[in-house]
Coordinates of C-alpha atoms in Angstrom, one line a residue:
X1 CA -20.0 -6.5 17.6
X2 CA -19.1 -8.5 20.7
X3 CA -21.7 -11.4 21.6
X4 CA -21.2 -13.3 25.1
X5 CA -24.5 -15.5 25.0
X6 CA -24.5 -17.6 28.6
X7 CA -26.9 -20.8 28.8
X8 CA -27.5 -23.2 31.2
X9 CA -28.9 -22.0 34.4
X10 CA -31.8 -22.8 36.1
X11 CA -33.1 -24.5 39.0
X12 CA -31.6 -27.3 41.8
X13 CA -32.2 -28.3 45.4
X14 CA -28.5 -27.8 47.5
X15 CA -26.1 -30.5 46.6
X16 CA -27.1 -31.0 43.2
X17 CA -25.1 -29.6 39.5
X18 CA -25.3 -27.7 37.1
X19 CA -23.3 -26.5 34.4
X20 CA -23.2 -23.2 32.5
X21 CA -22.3 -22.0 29.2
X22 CA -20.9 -19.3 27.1
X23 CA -20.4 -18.5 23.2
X24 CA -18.3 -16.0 22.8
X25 CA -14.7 -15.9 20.3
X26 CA -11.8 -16.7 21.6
X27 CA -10.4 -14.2 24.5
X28 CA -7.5 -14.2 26.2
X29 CA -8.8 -13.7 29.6
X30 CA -12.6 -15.1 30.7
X31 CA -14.5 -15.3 33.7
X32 CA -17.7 -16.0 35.5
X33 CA -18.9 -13.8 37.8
X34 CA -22.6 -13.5 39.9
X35 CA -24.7 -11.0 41.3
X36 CA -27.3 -11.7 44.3
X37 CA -30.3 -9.7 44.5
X38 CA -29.3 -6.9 47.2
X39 CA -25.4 -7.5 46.7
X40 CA -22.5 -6.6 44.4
X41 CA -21.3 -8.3 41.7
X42 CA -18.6 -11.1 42.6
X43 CA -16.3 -12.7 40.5
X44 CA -16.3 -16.0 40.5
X45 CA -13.7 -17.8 38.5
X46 CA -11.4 -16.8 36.1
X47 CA -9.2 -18.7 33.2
X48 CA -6.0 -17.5 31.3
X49 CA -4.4 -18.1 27.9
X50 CA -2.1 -20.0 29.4
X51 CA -5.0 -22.3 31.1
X52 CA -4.3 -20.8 34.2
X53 CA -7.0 -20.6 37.2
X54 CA -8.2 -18.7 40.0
X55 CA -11.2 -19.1 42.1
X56 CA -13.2 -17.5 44.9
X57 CA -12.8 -19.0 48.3
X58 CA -16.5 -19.5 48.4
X59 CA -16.3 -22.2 45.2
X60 CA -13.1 -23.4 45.4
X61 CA -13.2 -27.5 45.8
X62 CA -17.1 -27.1 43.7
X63 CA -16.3 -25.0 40.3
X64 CA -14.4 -25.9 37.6
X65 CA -13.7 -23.3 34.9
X66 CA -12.8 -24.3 31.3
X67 CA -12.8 -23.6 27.8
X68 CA -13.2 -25.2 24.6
X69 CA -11.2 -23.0 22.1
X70 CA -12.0 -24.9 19.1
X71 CA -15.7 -25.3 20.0
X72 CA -15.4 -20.8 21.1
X73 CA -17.2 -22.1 24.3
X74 CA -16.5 -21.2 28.0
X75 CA -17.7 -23.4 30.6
X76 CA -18.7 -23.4 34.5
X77 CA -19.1 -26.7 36.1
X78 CA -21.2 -26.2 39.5
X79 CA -21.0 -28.9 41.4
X80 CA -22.6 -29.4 45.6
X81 CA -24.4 -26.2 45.2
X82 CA -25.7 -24.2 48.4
X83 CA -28.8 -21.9 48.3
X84 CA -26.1 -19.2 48.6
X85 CA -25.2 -19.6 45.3
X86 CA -28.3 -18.1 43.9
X87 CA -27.5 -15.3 41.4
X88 CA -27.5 -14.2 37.8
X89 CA -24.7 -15.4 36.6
X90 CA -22.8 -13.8 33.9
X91 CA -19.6 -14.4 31.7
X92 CA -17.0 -11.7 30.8
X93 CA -14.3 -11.5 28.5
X94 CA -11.3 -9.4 27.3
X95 CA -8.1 -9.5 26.3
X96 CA -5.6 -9.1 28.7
X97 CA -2.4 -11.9 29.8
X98 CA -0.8 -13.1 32.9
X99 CA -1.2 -11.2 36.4
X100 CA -3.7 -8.4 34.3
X101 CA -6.2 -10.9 33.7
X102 CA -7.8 -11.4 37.2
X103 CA -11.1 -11.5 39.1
X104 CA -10.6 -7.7 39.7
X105 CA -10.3 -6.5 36.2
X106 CA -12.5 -4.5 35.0
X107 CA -13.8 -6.8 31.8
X108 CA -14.8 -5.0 28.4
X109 CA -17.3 -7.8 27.2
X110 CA -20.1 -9.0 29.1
X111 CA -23.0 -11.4 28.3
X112 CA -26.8 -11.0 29.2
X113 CA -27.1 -13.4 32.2
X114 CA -28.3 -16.8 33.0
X115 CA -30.2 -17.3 36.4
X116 CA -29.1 -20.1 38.7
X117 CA -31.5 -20.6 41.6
X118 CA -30.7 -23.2 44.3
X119 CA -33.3 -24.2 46.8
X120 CA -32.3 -26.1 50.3

């Protein structure tokens, strides 16, 4: 059985941090991805098994995605938030290598949510 437990959201005004948190076991492709009330889900960042990156134009310059494979922990480091990056945030994970792991995969293991709410 799969467990993807996020941690770490909550509330901040715009400009201010946060960082979120998954458990999961170590995959070969993980992301972040959010969902705003009303829209679709986005993806938000991704990282490989080679380390590899790949962000949405909307963080780009404020995210950083990472992993700690010793500590089975994957991370998302929000940094000058904007009131438009309020959503449920979740984290995903499969296995999958090189140009098939991407923000437009559709990911087997998914986490429960964490809510990030950022007020201006």
């Amino acid at each position: 059985q799969v467990h993807l437990v996020e941690s770490g959201g909550g509330s901040v005004q715009a400009g201010g941090s946060l960082r979120l948190s998954c458990s999961a076991s170590r995959y070969a492709c993980m992301a972040w991805f959010r969902q705003a009330p009303g829209k679709e889900r986005e993806g938000v960042a991704i990282i490989r098994n080679d380390g590899s990156t790949t962000y949405t134009d909307s963080v780009k310059g404020r995210f950083t995605i990472s992993k700690d494979s010793d500590k089975n922990t994957l991370s998302l480091e929000m940094n000058s938030l904007k009131p438009e990056d309020t959503a449920m945030y979740y984290c995903a994970a499969d296995w999958a290598y090189g140009s098939y792991c991407r923000l437009s995969r559709v990911f087997s293991y998914w986490g429960q949510g964490t809510q990030v709410t950022v007020s201006s």
